[in-house]
XYZ file of C-alpha atoms in Angstrom:
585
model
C 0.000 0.000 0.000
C 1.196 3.486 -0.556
C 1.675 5.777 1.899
C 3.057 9.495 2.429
C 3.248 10.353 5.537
C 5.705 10.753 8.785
C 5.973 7.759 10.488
C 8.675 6.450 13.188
C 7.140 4.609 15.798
C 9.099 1.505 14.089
C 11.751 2.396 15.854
C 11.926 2.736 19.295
C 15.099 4.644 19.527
C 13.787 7.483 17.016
C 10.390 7.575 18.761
C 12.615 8.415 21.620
C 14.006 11.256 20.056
C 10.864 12.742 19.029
C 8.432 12.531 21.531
C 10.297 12.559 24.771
C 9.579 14.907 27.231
C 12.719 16.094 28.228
C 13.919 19.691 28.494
C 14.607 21.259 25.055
C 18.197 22.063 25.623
C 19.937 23.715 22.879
C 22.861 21.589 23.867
C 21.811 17.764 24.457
C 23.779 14.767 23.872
C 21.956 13.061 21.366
C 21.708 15.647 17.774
C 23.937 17.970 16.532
C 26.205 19.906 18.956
C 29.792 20.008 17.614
C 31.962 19.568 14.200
C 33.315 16.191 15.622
C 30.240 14.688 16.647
C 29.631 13.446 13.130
C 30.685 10.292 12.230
C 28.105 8.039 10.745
C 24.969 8.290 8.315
C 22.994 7.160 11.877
C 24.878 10.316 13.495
C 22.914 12.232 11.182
C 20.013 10.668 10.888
C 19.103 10.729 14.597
C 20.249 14.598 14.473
C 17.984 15.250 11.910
C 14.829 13.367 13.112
C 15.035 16.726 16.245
C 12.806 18.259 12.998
C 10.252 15.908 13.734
C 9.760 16.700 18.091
C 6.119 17.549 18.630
C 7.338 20.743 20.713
C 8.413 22.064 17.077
C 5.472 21.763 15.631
C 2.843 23.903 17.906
C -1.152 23.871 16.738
C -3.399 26.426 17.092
C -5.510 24.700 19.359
C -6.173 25.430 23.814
C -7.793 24.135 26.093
C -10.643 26.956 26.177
C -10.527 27.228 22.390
C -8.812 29.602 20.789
C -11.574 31.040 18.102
C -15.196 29.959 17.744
C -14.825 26.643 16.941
C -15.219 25.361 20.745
C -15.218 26.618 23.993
C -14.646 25.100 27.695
C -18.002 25.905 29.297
C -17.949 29.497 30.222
C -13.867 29.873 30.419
C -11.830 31.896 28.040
C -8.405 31.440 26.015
C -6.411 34.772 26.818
C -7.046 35.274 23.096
C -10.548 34.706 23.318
C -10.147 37.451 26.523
C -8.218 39.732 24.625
C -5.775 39.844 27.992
C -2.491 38.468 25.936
C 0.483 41.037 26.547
C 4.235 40.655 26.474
C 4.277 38.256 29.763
C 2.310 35.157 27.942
C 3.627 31.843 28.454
C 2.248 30.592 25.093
C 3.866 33.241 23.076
C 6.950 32.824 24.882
C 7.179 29.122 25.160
C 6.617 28.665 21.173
C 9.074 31.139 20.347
C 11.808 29.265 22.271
C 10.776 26.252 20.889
C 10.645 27.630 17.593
C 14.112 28.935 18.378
C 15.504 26.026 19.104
C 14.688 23.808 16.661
C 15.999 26.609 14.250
C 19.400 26.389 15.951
C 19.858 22.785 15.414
C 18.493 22.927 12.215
C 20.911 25.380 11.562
C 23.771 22.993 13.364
C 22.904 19.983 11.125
C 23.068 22.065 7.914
C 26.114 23.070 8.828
C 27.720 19.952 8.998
C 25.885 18.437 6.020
C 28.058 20.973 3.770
C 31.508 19.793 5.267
C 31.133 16.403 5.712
C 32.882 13.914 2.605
C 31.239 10.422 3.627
C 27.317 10.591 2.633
C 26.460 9.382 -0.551
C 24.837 12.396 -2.855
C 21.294 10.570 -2.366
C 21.423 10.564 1.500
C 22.800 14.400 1.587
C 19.941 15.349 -0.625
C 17.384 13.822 1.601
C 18.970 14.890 4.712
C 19.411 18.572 3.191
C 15.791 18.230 2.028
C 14.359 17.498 5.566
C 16.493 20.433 7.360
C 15.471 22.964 4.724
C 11.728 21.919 4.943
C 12.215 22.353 9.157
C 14.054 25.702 8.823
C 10.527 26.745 6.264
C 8.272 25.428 8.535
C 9.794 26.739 11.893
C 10.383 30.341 10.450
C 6.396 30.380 9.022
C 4.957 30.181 12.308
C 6.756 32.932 13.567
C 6.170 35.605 10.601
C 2.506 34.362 11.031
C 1.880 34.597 14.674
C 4.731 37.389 15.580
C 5.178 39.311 12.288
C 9.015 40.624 11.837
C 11.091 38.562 14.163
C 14.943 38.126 14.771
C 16.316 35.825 11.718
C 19.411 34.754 10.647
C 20.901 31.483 8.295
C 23.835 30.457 10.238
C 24.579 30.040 13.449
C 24.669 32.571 16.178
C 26.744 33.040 19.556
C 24.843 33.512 22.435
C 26.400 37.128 22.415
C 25.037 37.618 19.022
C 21.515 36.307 20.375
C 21.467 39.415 22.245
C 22.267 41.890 19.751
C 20.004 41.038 16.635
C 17.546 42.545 15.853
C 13.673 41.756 13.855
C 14.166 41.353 9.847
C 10.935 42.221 7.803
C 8.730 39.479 7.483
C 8.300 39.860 3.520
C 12.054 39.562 3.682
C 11.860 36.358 5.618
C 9.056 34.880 3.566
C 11.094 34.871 0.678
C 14.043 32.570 2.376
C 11.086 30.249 3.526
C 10.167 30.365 0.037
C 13.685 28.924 -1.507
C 14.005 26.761 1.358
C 10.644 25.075 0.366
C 11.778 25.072 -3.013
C 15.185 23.279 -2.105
C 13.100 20.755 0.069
C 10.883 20.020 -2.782
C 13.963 19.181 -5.308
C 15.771 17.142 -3.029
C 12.826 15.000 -0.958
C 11.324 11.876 -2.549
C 7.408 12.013 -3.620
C 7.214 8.849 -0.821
C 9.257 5.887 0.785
C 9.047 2.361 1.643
C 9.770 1.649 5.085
C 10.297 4.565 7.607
C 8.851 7.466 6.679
C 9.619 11.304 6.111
C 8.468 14.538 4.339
C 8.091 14.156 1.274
C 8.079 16.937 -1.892
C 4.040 16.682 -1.413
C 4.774 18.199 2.453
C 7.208 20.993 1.025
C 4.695 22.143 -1.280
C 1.812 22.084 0.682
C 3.340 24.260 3.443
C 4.748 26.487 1.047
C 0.862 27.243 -0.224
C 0.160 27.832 3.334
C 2.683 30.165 4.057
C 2.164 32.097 0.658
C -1.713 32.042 1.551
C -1.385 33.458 5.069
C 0.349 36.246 3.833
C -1.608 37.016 1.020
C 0.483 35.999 -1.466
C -1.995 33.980 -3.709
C 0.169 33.599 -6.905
C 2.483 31.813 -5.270
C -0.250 29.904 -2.734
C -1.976 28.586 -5.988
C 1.327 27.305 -7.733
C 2.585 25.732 -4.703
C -0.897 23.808 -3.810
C -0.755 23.000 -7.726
C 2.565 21.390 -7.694
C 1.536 19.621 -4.472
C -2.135 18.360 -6.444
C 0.159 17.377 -9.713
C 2.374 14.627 -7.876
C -0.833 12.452 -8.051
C 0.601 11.063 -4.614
C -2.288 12.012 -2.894
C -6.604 11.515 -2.466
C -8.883 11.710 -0.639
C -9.800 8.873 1.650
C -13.255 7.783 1.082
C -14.862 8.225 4.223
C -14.917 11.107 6.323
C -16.372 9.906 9.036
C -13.336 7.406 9.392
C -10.491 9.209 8.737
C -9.923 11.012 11.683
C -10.222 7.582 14.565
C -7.140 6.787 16.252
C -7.726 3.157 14.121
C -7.261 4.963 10.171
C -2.677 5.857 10.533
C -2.133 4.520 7.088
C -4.586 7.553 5.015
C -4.267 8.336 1.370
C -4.664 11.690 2.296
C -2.222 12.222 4.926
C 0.504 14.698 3.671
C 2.364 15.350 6.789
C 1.405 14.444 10.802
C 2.830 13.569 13.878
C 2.496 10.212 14.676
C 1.116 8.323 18.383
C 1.076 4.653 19.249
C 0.004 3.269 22.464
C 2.436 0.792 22.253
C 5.334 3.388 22.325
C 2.841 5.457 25.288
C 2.558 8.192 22.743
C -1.131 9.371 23.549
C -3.431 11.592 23.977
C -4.487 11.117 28.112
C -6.025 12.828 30.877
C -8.232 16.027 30.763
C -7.260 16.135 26.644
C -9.372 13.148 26.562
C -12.100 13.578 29.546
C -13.351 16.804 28.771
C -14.376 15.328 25.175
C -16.053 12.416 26.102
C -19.788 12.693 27.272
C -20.186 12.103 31.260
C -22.497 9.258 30.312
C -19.274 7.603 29.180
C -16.660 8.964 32.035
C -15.253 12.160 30.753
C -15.980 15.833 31.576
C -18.027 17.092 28.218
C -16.192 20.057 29.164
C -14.816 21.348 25.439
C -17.758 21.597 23.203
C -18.310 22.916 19.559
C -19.874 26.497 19.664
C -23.649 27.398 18.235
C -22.120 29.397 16.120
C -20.002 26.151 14.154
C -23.135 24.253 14.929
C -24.941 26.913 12.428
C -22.132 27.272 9.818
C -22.741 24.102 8.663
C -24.782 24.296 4.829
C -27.820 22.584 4.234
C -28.271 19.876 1.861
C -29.052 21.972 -1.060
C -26.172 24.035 -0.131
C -28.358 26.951 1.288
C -26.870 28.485 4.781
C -29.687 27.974 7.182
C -31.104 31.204 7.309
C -31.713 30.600 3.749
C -32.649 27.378 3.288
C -36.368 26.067 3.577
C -34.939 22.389 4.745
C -33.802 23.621 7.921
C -35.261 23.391 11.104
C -34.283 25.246 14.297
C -35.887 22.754 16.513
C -34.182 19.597 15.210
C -30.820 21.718 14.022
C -29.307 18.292 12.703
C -31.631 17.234 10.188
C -31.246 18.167 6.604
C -27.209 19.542 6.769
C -24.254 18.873 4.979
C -22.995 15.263 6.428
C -20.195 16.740 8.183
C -22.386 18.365 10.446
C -23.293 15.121 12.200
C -19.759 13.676 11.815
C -18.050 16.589 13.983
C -20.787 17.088 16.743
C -23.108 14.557 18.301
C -26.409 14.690 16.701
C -29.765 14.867 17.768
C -33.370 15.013 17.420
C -34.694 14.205 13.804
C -32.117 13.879 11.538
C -33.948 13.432 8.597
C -37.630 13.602 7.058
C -39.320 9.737 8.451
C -37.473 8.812 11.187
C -39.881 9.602 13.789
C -37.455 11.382 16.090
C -38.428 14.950 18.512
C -36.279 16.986 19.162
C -35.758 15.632 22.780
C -34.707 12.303 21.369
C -31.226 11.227 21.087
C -28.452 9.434 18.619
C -26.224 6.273 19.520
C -22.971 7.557 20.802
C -20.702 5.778 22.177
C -22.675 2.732 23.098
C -25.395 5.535 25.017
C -28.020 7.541 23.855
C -26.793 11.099 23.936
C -29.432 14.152 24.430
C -29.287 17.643 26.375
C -33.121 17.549 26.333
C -33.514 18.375 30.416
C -36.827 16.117 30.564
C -34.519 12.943 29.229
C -33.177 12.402 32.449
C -32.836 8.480 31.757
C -31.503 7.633 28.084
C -31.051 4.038 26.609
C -27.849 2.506 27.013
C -27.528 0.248 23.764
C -24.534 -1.848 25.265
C -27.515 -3.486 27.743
C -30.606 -2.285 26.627
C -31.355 -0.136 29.967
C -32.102 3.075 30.823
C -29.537 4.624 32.709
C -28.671 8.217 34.333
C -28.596 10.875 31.602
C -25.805 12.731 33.427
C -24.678 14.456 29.631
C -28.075 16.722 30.387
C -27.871 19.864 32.898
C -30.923 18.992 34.441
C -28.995 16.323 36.088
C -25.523 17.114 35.869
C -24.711 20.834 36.801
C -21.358 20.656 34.664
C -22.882 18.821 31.844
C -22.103 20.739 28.203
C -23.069 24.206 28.987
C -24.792 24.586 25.382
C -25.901 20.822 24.746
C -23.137 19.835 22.547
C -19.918 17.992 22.017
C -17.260 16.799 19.953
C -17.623 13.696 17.916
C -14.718 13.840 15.156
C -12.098 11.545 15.835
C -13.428 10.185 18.805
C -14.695 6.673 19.188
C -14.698 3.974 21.538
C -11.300 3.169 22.372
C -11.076 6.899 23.963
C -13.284 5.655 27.286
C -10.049 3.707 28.221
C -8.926 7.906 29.182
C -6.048 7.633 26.418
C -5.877 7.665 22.684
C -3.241 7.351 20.064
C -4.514 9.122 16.968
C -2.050 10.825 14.835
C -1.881 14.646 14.698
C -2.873 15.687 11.110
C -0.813 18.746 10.618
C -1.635 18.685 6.664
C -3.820 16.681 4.462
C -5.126 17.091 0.811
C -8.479 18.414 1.542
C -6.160 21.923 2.615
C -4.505 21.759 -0.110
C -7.693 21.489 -2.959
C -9.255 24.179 -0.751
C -6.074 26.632 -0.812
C -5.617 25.733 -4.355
C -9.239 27.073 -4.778
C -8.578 30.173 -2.529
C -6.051 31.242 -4.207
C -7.418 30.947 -7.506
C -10.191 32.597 -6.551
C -8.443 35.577 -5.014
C -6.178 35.975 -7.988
C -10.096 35.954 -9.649
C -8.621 32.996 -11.870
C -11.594 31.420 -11.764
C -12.300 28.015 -14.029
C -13.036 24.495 -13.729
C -10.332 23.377 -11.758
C -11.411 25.652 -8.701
C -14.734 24.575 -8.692
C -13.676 20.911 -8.953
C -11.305 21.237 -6.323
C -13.940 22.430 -3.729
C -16.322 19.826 -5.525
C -14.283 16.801 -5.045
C -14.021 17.835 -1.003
C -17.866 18.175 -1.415
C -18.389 15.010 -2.940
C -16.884 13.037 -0.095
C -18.456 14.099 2.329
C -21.754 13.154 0.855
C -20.520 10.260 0.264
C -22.526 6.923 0.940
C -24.924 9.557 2.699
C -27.816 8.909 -0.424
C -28.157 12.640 -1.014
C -26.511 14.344 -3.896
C -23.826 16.756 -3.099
C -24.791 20.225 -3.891
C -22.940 21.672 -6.826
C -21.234 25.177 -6.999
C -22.770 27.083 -10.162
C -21.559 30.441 -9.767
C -18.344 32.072 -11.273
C -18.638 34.903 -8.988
C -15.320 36.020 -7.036
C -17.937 37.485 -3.978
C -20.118 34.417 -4.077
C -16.784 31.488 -4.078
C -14.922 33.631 -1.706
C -17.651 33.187 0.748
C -18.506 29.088 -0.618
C -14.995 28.500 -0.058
C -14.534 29.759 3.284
C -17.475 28.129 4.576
C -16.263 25.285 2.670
C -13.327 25.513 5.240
C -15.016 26.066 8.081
C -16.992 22.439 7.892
C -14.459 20.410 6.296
C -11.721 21.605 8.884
C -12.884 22.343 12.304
C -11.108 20.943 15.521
C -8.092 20.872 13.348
C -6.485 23.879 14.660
C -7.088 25.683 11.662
C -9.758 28.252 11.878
C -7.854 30.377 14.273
C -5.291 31.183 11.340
C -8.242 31.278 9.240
C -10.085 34.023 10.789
C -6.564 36.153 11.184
C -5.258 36.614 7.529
C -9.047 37.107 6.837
C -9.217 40.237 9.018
C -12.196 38.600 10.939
C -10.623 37.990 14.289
C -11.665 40.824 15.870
C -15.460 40.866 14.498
C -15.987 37.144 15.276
C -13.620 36.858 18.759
C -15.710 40.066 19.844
C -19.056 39.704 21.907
C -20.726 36.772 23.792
C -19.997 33.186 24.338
C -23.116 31.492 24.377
C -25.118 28.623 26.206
C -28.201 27.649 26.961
C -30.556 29.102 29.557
C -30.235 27.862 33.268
C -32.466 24.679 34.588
C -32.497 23.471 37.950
C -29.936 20.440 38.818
C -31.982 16.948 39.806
C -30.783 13.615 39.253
C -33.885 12.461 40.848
C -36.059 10.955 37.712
C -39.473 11.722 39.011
C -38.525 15.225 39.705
C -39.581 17.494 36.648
C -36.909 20.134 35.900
C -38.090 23.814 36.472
C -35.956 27.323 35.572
C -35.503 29.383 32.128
C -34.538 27.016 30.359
C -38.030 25.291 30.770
C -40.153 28.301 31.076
C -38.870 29.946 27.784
C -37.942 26.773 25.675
C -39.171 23.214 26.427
C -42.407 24.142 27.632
C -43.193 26.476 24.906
C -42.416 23.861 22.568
C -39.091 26.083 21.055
C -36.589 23.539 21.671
C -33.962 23.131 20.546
C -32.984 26.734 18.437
C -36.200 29.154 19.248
C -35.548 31.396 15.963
C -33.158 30.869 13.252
C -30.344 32.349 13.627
C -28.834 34.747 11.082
C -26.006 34.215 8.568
C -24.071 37.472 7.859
C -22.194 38.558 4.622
C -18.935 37.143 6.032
C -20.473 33.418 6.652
C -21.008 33.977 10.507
C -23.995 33.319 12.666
C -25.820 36.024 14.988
C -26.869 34.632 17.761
C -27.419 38.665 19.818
C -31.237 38.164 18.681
C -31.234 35.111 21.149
C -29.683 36.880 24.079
C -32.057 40.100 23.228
C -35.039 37.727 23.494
C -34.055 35.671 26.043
C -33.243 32.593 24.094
C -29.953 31.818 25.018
C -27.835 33.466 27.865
C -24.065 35.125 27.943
C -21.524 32.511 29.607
C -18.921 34.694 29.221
C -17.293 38.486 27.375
C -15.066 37.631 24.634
C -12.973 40.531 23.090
C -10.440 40.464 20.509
C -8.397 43.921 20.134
C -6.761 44.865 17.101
C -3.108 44.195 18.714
C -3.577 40.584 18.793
C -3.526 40.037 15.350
C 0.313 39.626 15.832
C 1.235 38.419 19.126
C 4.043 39.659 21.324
C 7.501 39.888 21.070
C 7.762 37.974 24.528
C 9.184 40.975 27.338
C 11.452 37.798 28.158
C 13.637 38.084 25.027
C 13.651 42.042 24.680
C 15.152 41.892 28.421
C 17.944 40.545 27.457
C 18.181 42.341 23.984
C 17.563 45.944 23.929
C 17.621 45.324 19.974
C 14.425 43.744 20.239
C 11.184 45.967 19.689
C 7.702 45.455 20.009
C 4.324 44.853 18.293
C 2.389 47.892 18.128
C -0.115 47.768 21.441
C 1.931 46.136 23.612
């Protein structure tokens, strides 16, 4: 079978050198830390498998949610609080780590030019990998911190105090040739172990170019990428995202876990997805406002669309809708469902519904404790919903060893088709690029996919980014997303949302009283009252709810105009006067 991606659990010793969990020291032992040190093809190899540590590789993703994707009940990201400032431990943390792996980078392909003893195929793929770290490592801190302290060879630590930032445009175009170096030298794919491949230079490259508006160079990249006919899309959506699907099609570059090497996903990252009926927290949930984002089945947004229904807000949408939150209710036109009824999740019935205090449990055929609705559980999911993609079964055991997509081919046909679009090069390959992402995930669902007609730059700007916004969330994504679209501080501005209070009773017989009951269930407006509006950007209104007393404010979000770069962290300009500062902070 072919495959494309990273993979090095095979070997114990390199998993070791990835994924453990000691200190990041820029002098260690084990990878590149002097001329002499270099004495063997394994010498190198081990020093250039560093590229691959998870620590160098940091996702937009936090444990409160860092845009509106998902939220931890009424808690806030700093980002989400607007409260980041020079003193943040995330912004300082990844730009050491960042740091780091640029100075062994830099170390390795230092010693790859004066060594005699590799043959001219291992150099080149050794070469290959650096230059694609060194692109990769320098992106995320031109995107997240703008101009920032750069340099090509390496420094002393008395130089580290001196420099000063370089222009990012100036640093964008040395990611760009070492991309471009990365992609000459790497093979399309390998038997055996695995490493990044030309595909993963290319596809990073369009990222890059496409998060700093550089959409000539976006849509070539993501074109080269789609031309190696290395990649597709795997056939099921639903699938490709379980801890049990390592070996996908469309896999261009991730980080790899494996129970077997204790590589996993444990503790709170894994309780506060799974629903309390099943032992975890259902702490982080999906927002309303992805919850609304998703199309309906004739590709209408919901305010728009005569198929939807605001009191069974499942039934009728794109397929991905279902696959990425629980559903529940009706989910489609027959199936004798209310909106208080639940779906099989997880071997339980899951509903919010706070008059389905007992659900079903399918693994027995009893009713049990419905401890997933707030009417029993005061800390159940503070807006009835939670995460389903890439969760299944084997996550109740509190540990999971999924790999960590960091790029797969649906980005790539949707930045091809971004790009085109903003270059207003429109033609049939952008519209068959979001169509074939379309097409799978209606897949085996019996409804036709809904086709894109239009030619319009306005109208596929907005398809596109919605587009986006199903096929991608809880990837760590959208936060990106909503920055080099301006839309940060519009969408990260306002309310967080739940659902109305109800009183707390595990007690069965005793009927659940409060708002939530007086203004929703007993009215018969459960589960969405109203519909809520979808704005010229793509993004659901939900102040109508709060000014009728649908819904209620969990928490203030705010988003100021600073944070669209973060900080240069006060750690680093302590010790380097050179060093100056986003505007704001």
């Amino acid at each position: 079978m072919r495959v494309y991606y990273i993979k090095y659990i095979l070997s114990l010793f390199v998993v070791t050198i990835l994924f453990s969990c000691n200190d990041l020291d820029l002098e260690q032992q084990d990878a590149a830390s002097s001329a002499t040190w270099y004495q063997t093809k394994d010498q190198f190899r081990e020093s250039v498998s560093e590229g691959y540590r998870r620590e160098f590789w940091p996702i937009d993703k936090s444990g409160n949610g860092m845009s509106d994707d998902w939220m931890r009940r009424d808690a806030l990201d700093a980002i989400k609080a607007g409260t980041i400032d020079s003193e943040d431990g995330r912004s300082l943390t990844r730009w050491s780590n960042l740091y780091k792996g640029i100075t062994r980078m830099l170390v390795v392909k230092n010693q790859l030019e004066s060594q005699t003893f590799l043959t001219m195929p291992d150099y080149e793929q050794f070469s290959g990998e650096v230059d694609f770290f060194l692109a990769s490592y320098w992106s995320y801190l031109i995107s997240h911190y703008g101009d920032v302290p750069f340099y090509e060879e390496e420094v002393s630590i008395e130089e580290s105090y001196l420099i000063s930032r370089t222009e990012k445009e100036e640093i964008l175009q040395k990611i760009y040739i070492y991309y471009d170096n990365a992609f000459n030298k790497l093979q399309p794919s390998y038997n055996g172990l695995k490493y990044v491949t030309k595909g993963a230079a290319a596809a990073f490259k369009a990222r890059i170019a496409l998060y700093m508006g550089d959409f000539e160079t976006a849509a070539t990249a993501a074109k080269n990428c789609i031309d190696l006919n290395e990649y597709e899309l795997y056939p099921n959506y639903d699938q490709l995202f379980l801890p049990s699907t390592k070996n996908s099609v469309e896999t261009i570059f991730h980080l790899p876990r494996s129970a077997d090497y204790n590589i996993v996903y444990s503790g709170l990252d894994v309780q506060d997805f799974l629903p309390r009926n099943r032992g975890g927290y259902g702490a982080r949930n999906p927002t309303w406002e992805l919850l609304a984002s998703y199309l309906c089945t004739d590709g209408l947004p919901i305010d728009e669309s005569p198929l939807f229904d605001s009191r069974n807000p499942f039934k009728n949408r794109d397929p991905r809708c279902a696959m990425t939150i629980v559903p529940f209710g009706s989910l489609e036109d027959g199936d004798g469902l209310l909106p208080s009824d639940g779906s099989l999740w997880l071997e339980r019935e899951y509903t919010p519904h706070p008059e389905k205090k007992q659900i079903l449990n399918f693994a027995n055929n009893t009713q049990v404790r419905n401890n997933d609705t707030r009417s029993v559980a005061q800390f159940a999911s503070f807006n009835g919903l939670i995460w389903k993609k890439g969760i299944d079964e084997s996550w109740v055991d509190l540990e999971t060893d999924q790999d960590e997509i960091i790029m797969r081919y649906a980005d790539v046909l949707l930045m091809y088709a971004e790009a085109k679009i903003e270059l207003n090069q429109i033609d049939a390959s952008v519209i068959d690029a979001i169509h074939q992402v379309r097409a799978r995930a209606y897949a085996n669902s019996g409804t036709p996919y809904p086709q894109v007609t239009t030619t319009d730059q306005e109208e596929l700007r907005l398809i596109v980014r919605t587009e986006r916004r199903m096929e991608l969330a809880f990837e760590g994504l959208r936060y990106m997303d909503l920055i080099r679209w301006k839309l940060a501080d519009k969408v990260l501005t306002g309310n967080l949302i739940g659902m109305l209070n109800v009183s707390t009773n595990a007690n069965a017989d005793v009927q659940p009283t409060g708002p939530l009951m007086d203004v929703i269930v007993n009215p018969d407006l459960y589960f969405w009252p109203i519909v809520p509006e979808i704005d010229e950007d793509g993004l659901p209104d939900f102040s109508e709810f709060l000014e009728l007393g649908y819904a209620r404010s969990l928490n203030q979000i705010s988003f100021p105009g600073r944070q669209y770069l973060w900080p240069i962290p006060a750690a680093e300009r302590r010790i380097n006067e050179n060093l100056t500062q986003n505007e704001g902070y």
